[in-house]
PDB file of C-alpha atoms and ligand atoms in Angstrom:
ATOM      1  CA  MET X 503      -4.904   4.249  10.643  1.00  0.00           C
ATOM      2  CA  ALA X 504      -5.305   4.392   6.883  1.00  0.00           C
ATOM      3  CA  SER X 505      -2.642   2.671   4.788  1.00  0.00           C
ATOM      4  CA  ILE X 506      -0.290   4.699   2.622  1.00  0.00           C
ATOM      5  CA  PHE X 507      -2.174   3.386  -0.434  1.00  0.00           C
ATOM      6  CA  THR X 508      -5.539   4.510   0.964  1.00  0.00           C
ATOM      7  CA  LYS X 509      -3.992   7.949   1.479  1.00  0.00           C
ATOM      8  CA  ILE X 510      -2.814   7.895  -2.146  1.00  0.00           C
ATOM      9  CA  ILE X 511      -6.267   6.830  -3.392  1.00  0.00           C
ATOM     10  CA  ASN X 512      -7.864   9.633  -1.335  1.00  0.00           C
ATOM     11  CA  GLY X 513      -5.387  12.165  -2.727  1.00  0.00           C
ATOM     12  CA  GLU X 514      -3.805  12.886   0.677  1.00  0.00           C
ATOM     13  CA  ILE X 515      -0.421  11.704  -0.650  1.00  0.00           C
ATOM     14  CA  PRO X 516       0.584  12.469  -4.255  1.00  0.00           C
ATOM     15  CA  SER X 517       1.022   9.702  -6.820  1.00  0.00           C
ATOM     16  CA  TYR X 518       1.696   9.311 -10.522  1.00  0.00           C
ATOM     17  CA  LYS X 519      -1.723   7.961 -11.458  1.00  0.00           C
ATOM     18  CA  ILE X 520      -2.028   5.658 -14.487  1.00  0.00           C
ATOM     19  CA  TYR X 521      -5.614   4.430 -14.224  1.00  0.00           C
ATOM     20  CA  GLU X 522      -8.630   4.567 -11.925  1.00  0.00           C
ATOM     21  CA  ASP X 523     -12.104   3.086 -11.853  1.00  0.00           C
ATOM     22  CA  GLU X 524     -14.794   2.516  -9.249  1.00  0.00           C
ATOM     23  CA  LYS X 525     -12.947  -0.236  -7.382  1.00  0.00           C
ATOM     24  CA  THR X 526      -9.265   0.077  -8.315  1.00  0.00           C
ATOM     25  CA  TYR X 527      -6.420   2.574  -8.621  1.00  0.00           C
ATOM     26  CA  ALA X 528      -3.087   2.197 -10.478  1.00  0.00           C
ATOM     27  CA  PHE X 529       0.007   4.379 -10.019  1.00  0.00           C
ATOM     28  CA  LEU X 530       3.770   4.291 -10.559  1.00  0.00           C
ATOM     29  CA  ASP X 531       5.852   2.510  -7.921  1.00  0.00           C
ATOM     30  CA  ILE X 532       8.194   5.028  -6.340  1.00  0.00           C
ATOM     31  CA  ASN X 533      11.049   2.446  -6.284  1.00  0.00           C
ATOM     32  CA  PRO X 534      10.720   1.065  -9.817  1.00  0.00           C
ATOM     33  CA  GLU X 535      12.472  -2.117 -10.975  1.00  0.00           C
ATOM     34  CA  ALA X 536      12.169  -0.665 -14.500  1.00  0.00           C
ATOM     35  CA  LYS X 537      10.582   2.397 -16.069  1.00  0.00           C
ATOM     36  CA  GLY X 538       6.801   2.029 -15.914  1.00  0.00           C
ATOM     37  CA  HIS X 539       6.692  -0.221 -12.823  1.00  0.00           C
ATOM     38  CA  THR X 540       3.089   0.211 -11.662  1.00  0.00           C
ATOM     39  CA  LEU X 541       1.032  -0.928  -8.679  1.00  0.00           C
ATOM     40  CA  VAL X 542      -2.618  -1.853  -9.159  1.00  0.00           C
ATOM     41  CA  VAL X 543      -4.506  -1.540  -5.884  1.00  0.00           C
ATOM     42  CA  PRO X 544      -8.075  -2.276  -4.757  1.00  0.00           C
ATOM     43  CA  LYS X 545      -9.718   0.804  -3.259  1.00  0.00           C
ATOM     44  CA  VAL X 546     -10.958  -1.256  -0.348  1.00  0.00           C
ATOM     45  CA  GLU X 547      -8.204  -1.510   2.258  1.00  0.00           C
ATOM     46  CA  VAL X 548      -7.499  -5.209   2.755  1.00  0.00           C
ATOM     47  CA  ASP X 549      -4.044  -6.379   3.830  1.00  0.00           C
ATOM     48  CA  LYS X 550      -3.717  -9.813   2.209  1.00  0.00           C
ATOM     49  CA  ILE X 551      -4.801 -10.101  -1.413  1.00  0.00           C
ATOM     50  CA  TYR X 552      -6.439 -13.498  -0.841  1.00  0.00           C
ATOM     51  CA  ASP X 553      -8.741 -11.956   1.782  1.00  0.00           C
ATOM     52  CA  LEU X 554     -10.450  -9.719  -0.817  1.00  0.00           C
ATOM     53  CA  GLU X 555     -14.181 -10.315  -1.330  1.00  0.00           C
ATOM     54  CA  ASP X 556     -14.890 -11.891  -4.718  1.00  0.00           C
ATOM     55  CA  ASP X 557     -16.191  -8.683  -6.333  1.00  0.00           C
ATOM     56  CA  ASP X 558     -13.097  -6.713  -5.263  1.00  0.00           C
ATOM     57  CA  TRP X 559     -10.826  -9.626  -6.269  1.00  0.00           C
ATOM     58  CA  ASN X 560     -12.471  -9.786  -9.715  1.00  0.00           C
ATOM     59  CA  ALA X 561     -12.322  -6.012 -10.166  1.00  0.00           C
ATOM     60  CA  LEU X 562      -8.632  -5.991  -9.214  1.00  0.00           C
ATOM     61  CA  TRP X 563      -7.651  -8.699 -11.704  1.00  0.00           C
ATOM     62  CA  ALA X 564      -9.783  -7.129 -14.439  1.00  0.00           C
ATOM     63  CA  SER X 565      -7.855  -3.884 -13.910  1.00  0.00           C
ATOM     64  CA  VAL X 566      -4.512  -5.734 -13.813  1.00  0.00           C
ATOM     65  CA  LYS X 567      -5.325  -7.216 -17.227  1.00  0.00           C
ATOM     66  CA  LYS X 568      -6.478  -3.871 -18.604  1.00  0.00           C
ATOM     67  CA  VAL X 569      -3.424  -1.983 -17.349  1.00  0.00           C
ATOM     68  CA  ALA X 570      -0.960  -4.712 -18.438  1.00  0.00           C
ATOM     69  CA  LYS X 571      -2.408  -4.851 -21.970  1.00  0.00           C
ATOM     70  CA  HIS X 572      -2.332  -1.076 -22.244  1.00  0.00           C
ATOM     71  CA  MET X 573       1.230  -0.963 -20.918  1.00  0.00           C
ATOM     72  CA  GLU X 574       2.333  -3.608 -23.451  1.00  0.00           C
ATOM     73  CA  GLU X 575       0.687  -1.662 -26.275  1.00  0.00           C
ATOM     74  CA  VAL X 576       2.353   1.622 -25.276  1.00  0.00           C
ATOM     75  CA  THR X 577       5.833   0.265 -24.447  1.00  0.00           C
ATOM     76  CA  GLY X 578       6.027  -2.642 -26.914  1.00  0.00           C
ATOM     77  CA  ARG X 579       7.434  -4.739 -24.075  1.00  0.00           C
ATOM     78  CA  ARG X 580       6.346  -7.879 -22.294  1.00  0.00           C
ATOM     79  CA  VAL X 581       4.812  -6.963 -18.963  1.00  0.00           C
ATOM     80  CA  VAL X 582       5.717  -9.080 -15.934  1.00  0.00           C
ATOM     81  CA  MET X 583       3.637  -9.199 -12.795  1.00  0.00           C
ATOM     82  CA  LYS X 584       4.147 -10.164  -9.204  1.00  0.00           C
ATOM     83  CA  VAL X 585       2.353 -10.146  -5.896  1.00  0.00           C
ATOM     84  CA  VAL X 586       4.646  -9.694  -2.914  1.00  0.00           C
ATOM     85  CA  GLY X 587       3.039  -7.833  -0.008  1.00  0.00           C
ATOM     86  CA  THR X 588       5.928  -7.888   2.447  1.00  0.00           C
ATOM     87  CA  ASP X 589       6.079  -4.115   2.742  1.00  0.00           C
ATOM     88  CA  VAL X 590       2.727  -2.323   2.501  1.00  0.00           C
ATOM     89  CA  PRO X 591      -0.256  -4.009   4.251  1.00  0.00           C
ATOM     90  CA  HIS X 592      -2.743  -3.063   1.508  1.00  0.00           C
ATOM     91  CA  ALA X 593      -3.215  -5.620  -1.280  1.00  0.00           C
ATOM     92  CA  HIS X 594      -1.550  -4.740  -4.600  1.00  0.00           C
ATOM     93  CA  VAL X 595      -0.181  -6.231  -7.819  1.00  0.00           C
ATOM     94  CA  HIS X 596       3.113  -5.114  -9.375  1.00  0.00           C
ATOM     95  CA  LEU X 597       3.252  -4.691 -13.180  1.00  0.00           C
ATOM     96  CA  THR X 598       6.590  -3.976 -14.863  1.00  0.00           C
ATOM     97  CA  PRO X 599       7.433  -3.643 -18.567  1.00  0.00           C
ATOM     98  CA  LEU X 600      10.545  -5.803 -19.038  1.00  0.00           C
ATOM     99  CA  SER X 601      13.733  -3.968 -19.956  1.00  0.00           C
ATOM    100  CA  GLU X 602      17.315  -5.146 -20.493  1.00  0.00           C
ATOM    101  CA  THR X 603      18.289  -3.806 -17.071  1.00  0.00           C
ATOM    102  CA  TRP X 604      15.373  -5.373 -15.200  1.00  0.00           C
ATOM    103  CA  GLU X 605      16.417  -7.518 -12.277  1.00  0.00           C
ATOM    104  CA  TYR X 606      14.026  -8.839  -9.634  1.00  0.00           C
ATOM    105  CA  GLY X 607      14.180  -6.573  -6.576  1.00  0.00           C
ATOM    106  CA  LYS X 608      16.762  -4.162  -8.058  1.00  0.00           C
ATOM    107  CA  THR X 609      15.382  -0.625  -8.221  1.00  0.00           C
ATOM    108  CA  LEU X 610      16.110   2.509 -10.259  1.00  0.00           C
ATOM    109  CA  LYS X 611      16.386   6.060  -8.989  1.00  0.00           C
ATOM    110  CA  LEU X 612      14.297   8.349 -11.175  1.00  0.00           C
ATOM    111  CA  ARG X 613      13.872  12.119 -11.086  1.00  0.00           C
ATOM    112  CA  GLU X 614      10.458  13.707 -10.731  1.00  0.00           C
ATOM    113  CA  ASP X 615      10.431  14.800 -14.373  1.00  0.00           C
ATOM    114  CA  GLU X 616      11.244  11.227 -15.457  1.00  0.00           C
ATOM    115  CA  PHE X 617       8.342   9.862 -13.394  1.00  0.00           C
ATOM    116  CA  GLU X 618       6.088  12.532 -14.889  1.00  0.00           C
ATOM    117  CA  GLU X 619       7.184  11.676 -18.446  1.00  0.00           C
ATOM    118  CA  ILE X 620       6.439   7.966 -17.851  1.00  0.00           C
ATOM    119  CA  ARG X 621       3.092   8.783 -16.246  1.00  0.00           C
ATOM    120  CA  ALA X 622       2.103  10.936 -19.224  1.00  0.00           C
ATOM    121  CA  LYS X 623       2.919   8.063 -21.612  1.00  0.00           C
ATOM    122  CA  LEU X 624       1.115   5.344 -19.658  1.00  0.00           C
ATOM    123  CA  ALA X 625      -1.933   7.115 -18.221  1.00  0.00           C
ATOM    124  CA  PHE X 626      -5.318   6.263 -19.738  1.00  0.00           C
TER     125      PHE X 626
HETATM  126  P1  AMP K1243       5.455  -5.017  -1.375  1.00  0.00           P
HETATM  127  O1  AMP K1243       4.500  -4.750  -0.220  1.00  0.00           O
HETATM  128  O2  AMP K1243       6.659  -5.801  -0.970  1.00  0.00           O
HETATM  129  O3  AMP K1243       4.757  -5.621  -2.564  1.00  0.00           O
HETATM  130  O4  AMP K1243       6.032  -3.617  -1.844  1.00  0.00           O
HETATM  131  C1  AMP K1243       5.321  -2.409  -1.729  1.00  0.00           C
HETATM  132  C2  AMP K1243       5.714  -1.491  -2.860  1.00  0.00           C
HETATM  133  O5  AMP K1243       5.096  -0.233  -2.624  1.00  0.00           O
HETATM  134  C3  AMP K1243       7.216  -1.225  -2.985  1.00  0.00           C
HETATM  135  O6  AMP K1243       7.650  -1.572  -4.298  1.00  0.00           O
HETATM  136  C4  AMP K1243       7.336   0.287  -2.735  1.00  0.00           C
HETATM  137  O7  AMP K1243       8.324   0.889  -3.537  1.00  0.00           O
HETATM  138  C5  AMP K1243       5.955   0.786  -3.088  1.00  0.00           C
HETATM  139  N1  AMP K1243       5.599   2.043  -2.438  1.00  0.00           N
HETATM  140  C6  AMP K1243       5.621   2.313  -1.120  1.00  0.00           C
HETATM  141  N2  AMP K1243       5.212   3.581  -0.881  1.00  0.00           N
HETATM  142  C7  AMP K1243       4.911   4.115  -2.086  1.00  0.00           C
HETATM  143  C8  AMP K1243       4.436   5.394  -2.520  1.00  0.00           C
HETATM  144  N3  AMP K1243       4.172   6.387  -1.657  1.00  0.00           N
HETATM  145  N4  AMP K1243       4.251   5.599  -3.851  1.00  0.00           N
HETATM  146  C9  AMP K1243       4.494   4.619  -4.737  1.00  0.00           C
HETATM  147  N5  AMP K1243       4.937   3.389  -4.390  1.00  0.00           N
HETATM  148  C10 AMP K1243       5.153   3.139  -3.087  1.00  0.00           C
END
């Protein structure tokens, strides 16, 4: 069965898309640790990030850099990143613009219009 992220990439489940290219897809995390918390995901469905083939690995980290730099430029904030992978078995990297309220693992509840406003600011 396809992972929830594959369904997002294929448009079967909605997402707040920030960025997409041939090999990667980036969208807002639905349980954000701060406004702008984004997941960057390889389009190929591989569970553990260290099992990615080199070309997918390189494409993923190139997109992480691109998205983080863009996010820093737009928000004016330092962007922190983490790889966890305890929840969804499809490799992904978390990117979060630091805010005063940011706390590792603590999440915000945002309304749909708030997600949409953030998406509109960050998408490129
Ligand atoms: P982890 O596998 O521990 O790195 O965490 C997976 C992340 O995916 C969590 O932060 C979830 O909030 C996020 N997540 C799960 N389902 C969705 C979804 N449908 N849209 C956006 N983010 C999601």
